[in-house]
Short mmCIF file of C-alpha atoms in Angstrom, two decimals:
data_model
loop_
_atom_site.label_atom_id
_atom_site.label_comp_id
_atom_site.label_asym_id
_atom_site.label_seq_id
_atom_site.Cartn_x
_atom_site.Cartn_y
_atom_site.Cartn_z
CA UNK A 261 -63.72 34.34 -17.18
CA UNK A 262 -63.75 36.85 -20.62
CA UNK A 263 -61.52 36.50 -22.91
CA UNK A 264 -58.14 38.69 -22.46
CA UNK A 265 -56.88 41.44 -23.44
CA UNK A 266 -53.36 40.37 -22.90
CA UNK A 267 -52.21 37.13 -22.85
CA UNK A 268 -48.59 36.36 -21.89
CA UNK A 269 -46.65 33.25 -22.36
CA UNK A 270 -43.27 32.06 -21.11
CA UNK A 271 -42.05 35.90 -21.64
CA UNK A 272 -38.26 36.69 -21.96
CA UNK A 273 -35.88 39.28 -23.20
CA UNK A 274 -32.53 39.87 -22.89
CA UNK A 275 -30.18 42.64 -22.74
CA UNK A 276 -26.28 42.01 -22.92
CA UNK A 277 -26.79 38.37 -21.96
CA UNK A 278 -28.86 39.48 -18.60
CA UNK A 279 -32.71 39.03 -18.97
CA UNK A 280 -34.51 41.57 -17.89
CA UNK A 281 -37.43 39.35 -18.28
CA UNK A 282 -37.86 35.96 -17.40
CA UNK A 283 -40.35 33.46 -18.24
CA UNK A 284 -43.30 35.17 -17.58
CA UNK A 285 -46.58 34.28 -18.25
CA UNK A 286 -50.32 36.26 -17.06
CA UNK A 287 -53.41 37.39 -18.63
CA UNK A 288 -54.95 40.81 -18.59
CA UNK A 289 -58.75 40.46 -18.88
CA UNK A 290 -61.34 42.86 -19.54
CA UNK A 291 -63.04 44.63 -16.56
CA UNK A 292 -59.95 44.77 -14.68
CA UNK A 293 -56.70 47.12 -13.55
CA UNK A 294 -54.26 44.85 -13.51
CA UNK A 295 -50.80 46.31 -11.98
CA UNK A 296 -47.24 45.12 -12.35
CA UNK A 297 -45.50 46.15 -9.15
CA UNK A 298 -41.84 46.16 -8.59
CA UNK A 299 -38.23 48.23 -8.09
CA UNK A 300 -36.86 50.46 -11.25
CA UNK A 301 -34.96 48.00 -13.22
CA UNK A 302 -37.56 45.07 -12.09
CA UNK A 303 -38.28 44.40 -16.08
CA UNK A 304 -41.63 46.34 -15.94
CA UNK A 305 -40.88 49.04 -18.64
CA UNK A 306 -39.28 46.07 -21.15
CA UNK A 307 -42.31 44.15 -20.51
CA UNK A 308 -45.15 46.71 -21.45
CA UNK A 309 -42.60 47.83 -24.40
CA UNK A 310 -42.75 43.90 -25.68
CA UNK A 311 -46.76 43.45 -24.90
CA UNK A 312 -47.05 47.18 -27.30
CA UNK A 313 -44.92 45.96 -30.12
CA UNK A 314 -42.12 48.18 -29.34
CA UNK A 315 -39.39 45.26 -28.12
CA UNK A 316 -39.17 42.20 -29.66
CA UNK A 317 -38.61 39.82 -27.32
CA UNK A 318 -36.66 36.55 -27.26
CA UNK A 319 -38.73 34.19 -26.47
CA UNK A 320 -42.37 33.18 -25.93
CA UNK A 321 -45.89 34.79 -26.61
CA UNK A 322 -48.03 37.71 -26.32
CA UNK A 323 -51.36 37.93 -27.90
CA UNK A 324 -52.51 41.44 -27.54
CA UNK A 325 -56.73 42.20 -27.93
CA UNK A 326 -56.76 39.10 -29.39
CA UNK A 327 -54.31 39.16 -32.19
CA UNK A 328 -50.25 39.85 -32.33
CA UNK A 329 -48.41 42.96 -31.38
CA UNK A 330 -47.20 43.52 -34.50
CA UNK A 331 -50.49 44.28 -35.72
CA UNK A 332 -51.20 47.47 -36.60
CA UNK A 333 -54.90 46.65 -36.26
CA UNK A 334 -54.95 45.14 -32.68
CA UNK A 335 -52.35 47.62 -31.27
CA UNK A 336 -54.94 50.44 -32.73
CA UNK A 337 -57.60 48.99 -29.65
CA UNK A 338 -54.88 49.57 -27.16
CA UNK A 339 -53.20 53.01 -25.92
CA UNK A 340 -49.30 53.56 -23.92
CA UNK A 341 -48.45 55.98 -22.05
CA UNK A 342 -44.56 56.12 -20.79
CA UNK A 343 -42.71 57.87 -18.48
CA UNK A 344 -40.51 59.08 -20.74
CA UNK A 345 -43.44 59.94 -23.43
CA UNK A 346 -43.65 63.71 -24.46
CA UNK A 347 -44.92 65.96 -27.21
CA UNK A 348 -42.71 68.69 -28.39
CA UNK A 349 -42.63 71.24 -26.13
CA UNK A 350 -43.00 73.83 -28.95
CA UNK A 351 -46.59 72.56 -29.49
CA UNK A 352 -49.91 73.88 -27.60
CA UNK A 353 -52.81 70.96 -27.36
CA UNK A 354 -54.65 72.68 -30.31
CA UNK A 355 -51.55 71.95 -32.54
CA UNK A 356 -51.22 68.72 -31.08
CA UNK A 357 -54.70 67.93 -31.49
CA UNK A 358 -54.10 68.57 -35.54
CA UNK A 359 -50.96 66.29 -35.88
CA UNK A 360 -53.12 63.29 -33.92
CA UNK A 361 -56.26 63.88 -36.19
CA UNK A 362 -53.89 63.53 -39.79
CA UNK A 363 -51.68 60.67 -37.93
CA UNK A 364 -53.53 58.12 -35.55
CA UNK A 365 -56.50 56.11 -36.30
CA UNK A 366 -59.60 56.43 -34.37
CA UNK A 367 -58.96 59.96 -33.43
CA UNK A 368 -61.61 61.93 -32.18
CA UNK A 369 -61.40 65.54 -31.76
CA UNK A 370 -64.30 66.41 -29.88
CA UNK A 371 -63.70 63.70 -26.70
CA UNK A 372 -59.83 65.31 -27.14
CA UNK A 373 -61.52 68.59 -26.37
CA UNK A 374 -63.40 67.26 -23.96
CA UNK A 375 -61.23 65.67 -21.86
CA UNK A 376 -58.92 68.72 -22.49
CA UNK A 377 -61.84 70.62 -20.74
CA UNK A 378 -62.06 68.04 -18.09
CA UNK A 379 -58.26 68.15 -17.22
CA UNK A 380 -58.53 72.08 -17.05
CA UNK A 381 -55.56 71.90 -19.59
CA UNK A 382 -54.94 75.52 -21.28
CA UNK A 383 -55.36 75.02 -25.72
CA UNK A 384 -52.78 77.89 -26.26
CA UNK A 385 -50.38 77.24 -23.80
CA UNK A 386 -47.13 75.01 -24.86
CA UNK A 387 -46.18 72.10 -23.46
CA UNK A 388 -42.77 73.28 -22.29
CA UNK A 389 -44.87 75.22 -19.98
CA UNK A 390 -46.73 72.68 -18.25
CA UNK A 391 -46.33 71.00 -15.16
CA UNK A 392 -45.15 67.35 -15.13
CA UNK A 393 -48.95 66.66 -13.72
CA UNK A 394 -50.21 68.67 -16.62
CA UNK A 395 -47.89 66.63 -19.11
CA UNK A 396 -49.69 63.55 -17.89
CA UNK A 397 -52.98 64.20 -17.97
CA UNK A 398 -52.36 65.64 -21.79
CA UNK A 399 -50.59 62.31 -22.47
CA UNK A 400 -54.00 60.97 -21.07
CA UNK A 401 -56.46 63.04 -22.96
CA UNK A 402 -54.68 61.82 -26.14
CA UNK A 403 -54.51 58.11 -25.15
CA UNK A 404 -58.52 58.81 -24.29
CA UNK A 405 -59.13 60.26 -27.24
CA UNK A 406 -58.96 57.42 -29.06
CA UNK A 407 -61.01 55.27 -26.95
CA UNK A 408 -59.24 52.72 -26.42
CA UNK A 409 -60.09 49.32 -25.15
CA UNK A 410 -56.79 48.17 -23.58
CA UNK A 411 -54.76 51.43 -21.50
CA UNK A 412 -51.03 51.17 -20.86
CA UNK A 413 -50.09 52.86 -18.43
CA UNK A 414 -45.77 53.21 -17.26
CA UNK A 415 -45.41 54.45 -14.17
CA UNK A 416 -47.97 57.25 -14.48
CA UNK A 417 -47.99 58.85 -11.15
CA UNK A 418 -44.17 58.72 -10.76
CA UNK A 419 -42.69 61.84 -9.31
CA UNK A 420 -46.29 63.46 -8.97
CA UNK A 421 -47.51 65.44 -6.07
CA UNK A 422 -50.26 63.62 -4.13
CA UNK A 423 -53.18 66.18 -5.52
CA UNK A 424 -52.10 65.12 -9.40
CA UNK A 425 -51.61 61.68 -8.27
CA UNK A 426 -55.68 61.42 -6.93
CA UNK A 427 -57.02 63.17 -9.99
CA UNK A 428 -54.97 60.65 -12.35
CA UNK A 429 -55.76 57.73 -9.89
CA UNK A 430 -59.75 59.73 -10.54
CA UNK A 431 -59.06 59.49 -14.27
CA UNK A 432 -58.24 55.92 -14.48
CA UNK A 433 -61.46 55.05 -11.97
CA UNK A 434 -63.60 57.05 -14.79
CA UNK A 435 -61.98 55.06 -17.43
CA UNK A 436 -63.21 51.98 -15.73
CA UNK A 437 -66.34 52.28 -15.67
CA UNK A 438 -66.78 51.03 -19.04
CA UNK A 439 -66.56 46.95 -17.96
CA UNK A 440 -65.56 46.15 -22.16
CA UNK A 441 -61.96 47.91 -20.76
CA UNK A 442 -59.14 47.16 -19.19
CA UNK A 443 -56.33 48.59 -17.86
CA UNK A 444 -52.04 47.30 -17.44
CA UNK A 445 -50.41 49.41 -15.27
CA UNK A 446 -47.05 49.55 -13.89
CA UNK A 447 -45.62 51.27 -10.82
CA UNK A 448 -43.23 51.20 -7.50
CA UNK A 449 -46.13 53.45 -5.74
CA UNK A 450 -47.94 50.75 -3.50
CA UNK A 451 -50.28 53.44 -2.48
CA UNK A 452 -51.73 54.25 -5.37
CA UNK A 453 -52.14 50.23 -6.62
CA UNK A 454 -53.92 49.45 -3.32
CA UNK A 455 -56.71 51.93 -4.49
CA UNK A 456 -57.02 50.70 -7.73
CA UNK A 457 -55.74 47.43 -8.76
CA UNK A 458 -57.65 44.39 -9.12
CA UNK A 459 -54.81 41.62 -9.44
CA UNK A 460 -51.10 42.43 -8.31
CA UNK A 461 -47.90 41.10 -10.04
CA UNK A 462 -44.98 41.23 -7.96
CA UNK A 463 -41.35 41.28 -10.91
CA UNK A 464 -38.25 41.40 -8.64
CA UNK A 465 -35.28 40.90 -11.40
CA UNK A 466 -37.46 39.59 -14.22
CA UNK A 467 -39.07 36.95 -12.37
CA UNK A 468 -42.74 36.95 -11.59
CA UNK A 469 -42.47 36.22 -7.69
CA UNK A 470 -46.33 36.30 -6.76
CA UNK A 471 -49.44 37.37 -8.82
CA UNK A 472 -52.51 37.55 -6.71
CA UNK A 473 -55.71 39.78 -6.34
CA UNK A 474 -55.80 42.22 -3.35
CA UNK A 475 -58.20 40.31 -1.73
CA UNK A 476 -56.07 37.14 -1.94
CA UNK A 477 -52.61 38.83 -0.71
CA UNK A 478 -54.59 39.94 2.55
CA UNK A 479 -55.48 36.01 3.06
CA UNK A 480 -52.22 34.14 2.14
CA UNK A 481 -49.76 36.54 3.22
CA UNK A 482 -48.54 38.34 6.72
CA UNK A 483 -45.95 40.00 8.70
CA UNK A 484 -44.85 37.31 11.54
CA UNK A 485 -42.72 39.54 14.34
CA UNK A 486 -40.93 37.45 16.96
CA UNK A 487 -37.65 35.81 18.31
CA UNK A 488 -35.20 34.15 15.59
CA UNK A 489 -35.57 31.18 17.35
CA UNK A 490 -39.61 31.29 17.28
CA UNK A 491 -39.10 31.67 13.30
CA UNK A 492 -36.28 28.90 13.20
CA UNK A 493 -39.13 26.55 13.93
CA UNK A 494 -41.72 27.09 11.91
CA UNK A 495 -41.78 25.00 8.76
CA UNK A 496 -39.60 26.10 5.41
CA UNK A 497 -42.84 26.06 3.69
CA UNK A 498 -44.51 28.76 5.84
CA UNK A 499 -41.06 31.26 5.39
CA UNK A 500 -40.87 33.48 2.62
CA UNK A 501 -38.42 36.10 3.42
CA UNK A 502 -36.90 37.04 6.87
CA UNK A 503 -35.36 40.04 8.48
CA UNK A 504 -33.52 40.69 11.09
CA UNK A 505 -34.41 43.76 13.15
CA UNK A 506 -32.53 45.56 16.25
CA UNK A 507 -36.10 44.83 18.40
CA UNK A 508 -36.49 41.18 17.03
CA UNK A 509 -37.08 39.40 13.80
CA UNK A 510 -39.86 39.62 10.92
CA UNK A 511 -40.49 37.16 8.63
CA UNK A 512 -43.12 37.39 5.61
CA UNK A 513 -45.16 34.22 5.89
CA UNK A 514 -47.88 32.01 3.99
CA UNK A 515 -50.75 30.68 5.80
CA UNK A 516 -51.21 33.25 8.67
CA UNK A 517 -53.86 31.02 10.73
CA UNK A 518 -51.34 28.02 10.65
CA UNK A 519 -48.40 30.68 11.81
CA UNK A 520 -50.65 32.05 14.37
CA UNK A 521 -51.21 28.60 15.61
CA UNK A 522 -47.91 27.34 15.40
CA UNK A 523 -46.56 30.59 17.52
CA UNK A 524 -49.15 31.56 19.76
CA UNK A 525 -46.87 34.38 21.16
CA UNK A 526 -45.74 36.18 17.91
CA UNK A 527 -47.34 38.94 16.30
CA UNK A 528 -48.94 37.54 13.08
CA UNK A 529 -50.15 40.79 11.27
CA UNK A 530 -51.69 41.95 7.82
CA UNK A 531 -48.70 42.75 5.59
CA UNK A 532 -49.02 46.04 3.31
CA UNK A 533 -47.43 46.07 -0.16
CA UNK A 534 -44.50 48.25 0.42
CA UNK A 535 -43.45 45.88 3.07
CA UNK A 536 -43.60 43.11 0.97
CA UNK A 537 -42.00 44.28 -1.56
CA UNK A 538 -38.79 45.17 0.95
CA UNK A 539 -39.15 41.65 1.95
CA UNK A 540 -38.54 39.89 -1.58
CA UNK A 541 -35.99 42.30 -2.63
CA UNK A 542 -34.01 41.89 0.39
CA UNK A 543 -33.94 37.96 -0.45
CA UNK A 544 -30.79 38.66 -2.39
CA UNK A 545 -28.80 39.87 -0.01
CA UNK A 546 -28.31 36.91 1.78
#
C-alpha cells in the first residue's frame, strides 16, 4: 500500500461537552477518492477542519502529507474547499488571481487561467454575480492552481443542479488522473460518491460506523425484505439495522449468501447507499 496522505488516529473533538467526533481513526492514500459520507451534523465538516489545521482537536493524531497540520509546509501540498468558502463578492477572478499570486505559495497564474478557461468562468465579471455552480468551480480553479497533492473537498456539490454537479464530479475525475494525488471528500449526496469514490466512510454522530470500498459494501452488505418473524430468527450477528414497513419488514444485513440461505423465501437484495444510510440513522430511534 503507498504511504498516506492522511493518517488519522483515535480522532476526537468536542463541542460543549458533546463530541462531534469520536475516536476515529483511517488513512487517506494516494491514488484514491476517499469519501466521508453521512447526515449534516454527522462530524464531517469538524473532521476535515481538524485534518487542515483549522480545529484543534482534543485528542489523538493526524499526520497530514506526511508531517503535522500545523505545518505550514505540509498543509502547502494540500488544498480545502468549504461550503461556506467565498471570495469577496466585490472581486472579478482577475483581481482574485492578483491577491492569490502576492499571498499563497505555489501559485501559478497561468494553470489559474487555464482552468478559468476550462470552467468557462467570465475574468471581469464579480463574484456576487455568479452562480453558486460558478462559485464552485472558481473555488476549484484556485485550489487547482496550486497543484496540489492532497484536495479537500466539503460538501462540494451541495445544493447544485445535476448539470454543475457532473461537470464538478468531471473536474474531480480530471484531477485524478494524476495517481501521486488524492482526494478527501465529504458529502450526504450518495449519488455522486457511487461515481467516484474509492473507499466509503459511513460517520453517524461522530462515530465511524463502517469504512469499506464500493466493491466491498456490494459483498458484505444487503437489503433482507420479509416477515418480522423470518428476521426474528436469523442470528444477532447477521442484523444490523431493522425497519418496520406497512408491506413487511427490512432489515440491513451482513453476509447476504448466509441470509439467503438461512431464509430461502425473503428477498435478499443489493443495498444502495442512501438506503443504508436511512438504516443506521434510524438505529437511534429505537
Amino acid at each position: 500500500m503507498n504511504e498516506p496522505s492522511v493518517s488519522v488516529r483515535n480522532l476526537t473533538k468536542a463541542f460543549s461537552g458533546r463530541r462531534v467526533v469520536d475516536d476515529l481513526s483511517f488513512d487517506v492514500h494516494r491514488g484514491e477518492v476517499f469519501a466521508l459520507l453521512g447526515h449534516n451534523g454527522a462530524g464531517k465538516t469538524t473532521l476535515l477542519r481538524a485534518i487542515m489545521g483549522l480545529a484543534r482537536p482534543d485528542g489523538g493524531e493526524i499526520a497530514l502529507l506526511g508531517g503535522s497540520p500545523r505545518d505550514a509546509g505540509c498543509r502547502a501540498g494540500a488544498a480545502a474547499v468549504f461550503e461556506d468558502s467565498f471570495f469577496f463578492g466585490g472581486l472579478t477572478t482577475n483581481q482574485i488571481e492578483r491577491v492569490m499570486r502576492g499571498s499563497v505559495p505555489g501559485w501559478e497564474r497561468a494553470r489559474y487561467e487555464l482552468l478559468l478557461e476550462q470552467f468557462e468562468l467570465p475574468p471581469d465579471k464579480p463574484v456576487k454575480e455568479f452562480s453558486k455552480g460558478m462559485r464552485m468551480k472558481l473555488n476549484l480553479a484556485a485550489a487547482l492552481a496550486r497543484r496540489p497533492r492532497l484536495l479537500v473537498l466539503d460538501e462540494p456539490t451541495s445544493g447544485l443542479d445535476p448539470v454543475a454537479r457532473g461537470e464538478l464530479l468531471d473536474i474531480l475525475m480530471e484531477f485524478m488522473q494524476d495517481e501521486r494525488c488524492g482526494i478527501l471528500i465529504s458529502s450526504h449526496i450518495t449519488s455522486d460518491l457511487d461515481q467516484i469514490a474509492d473507499e466509503i466512510a459511513y460517520l453517524h454522530g461522530g462515530e465511524m460506523m463502517f469504512q469499506r470500498t464500493r466493491v466491498e459494501l456490494q459483498e458484505e452488505m444487503a437489503v433482507a425484505r420479509c416477515s418480522a418473524a423470518q428476521l426474528d430468527a436469523l442470528p444477532e450477528e447477521l442484523v444490523i439495522a431493522r425497519r418496520r414497513g406497512f408491506f413487511g419488514d427490512a432489515a440491513l444485513v451482513r453476509e447476504p449468501e448466509r441470509v439467503r440461505a438461512l431464509l430461502p423465501g425473503a428477498v435478499v437484495e443489493p443495498v444502495g447507499l442512501d438506503e443504508m444510510m436511512r438504516f443506521y440513522s434510524g438505529r437511534d430511534e429505537k
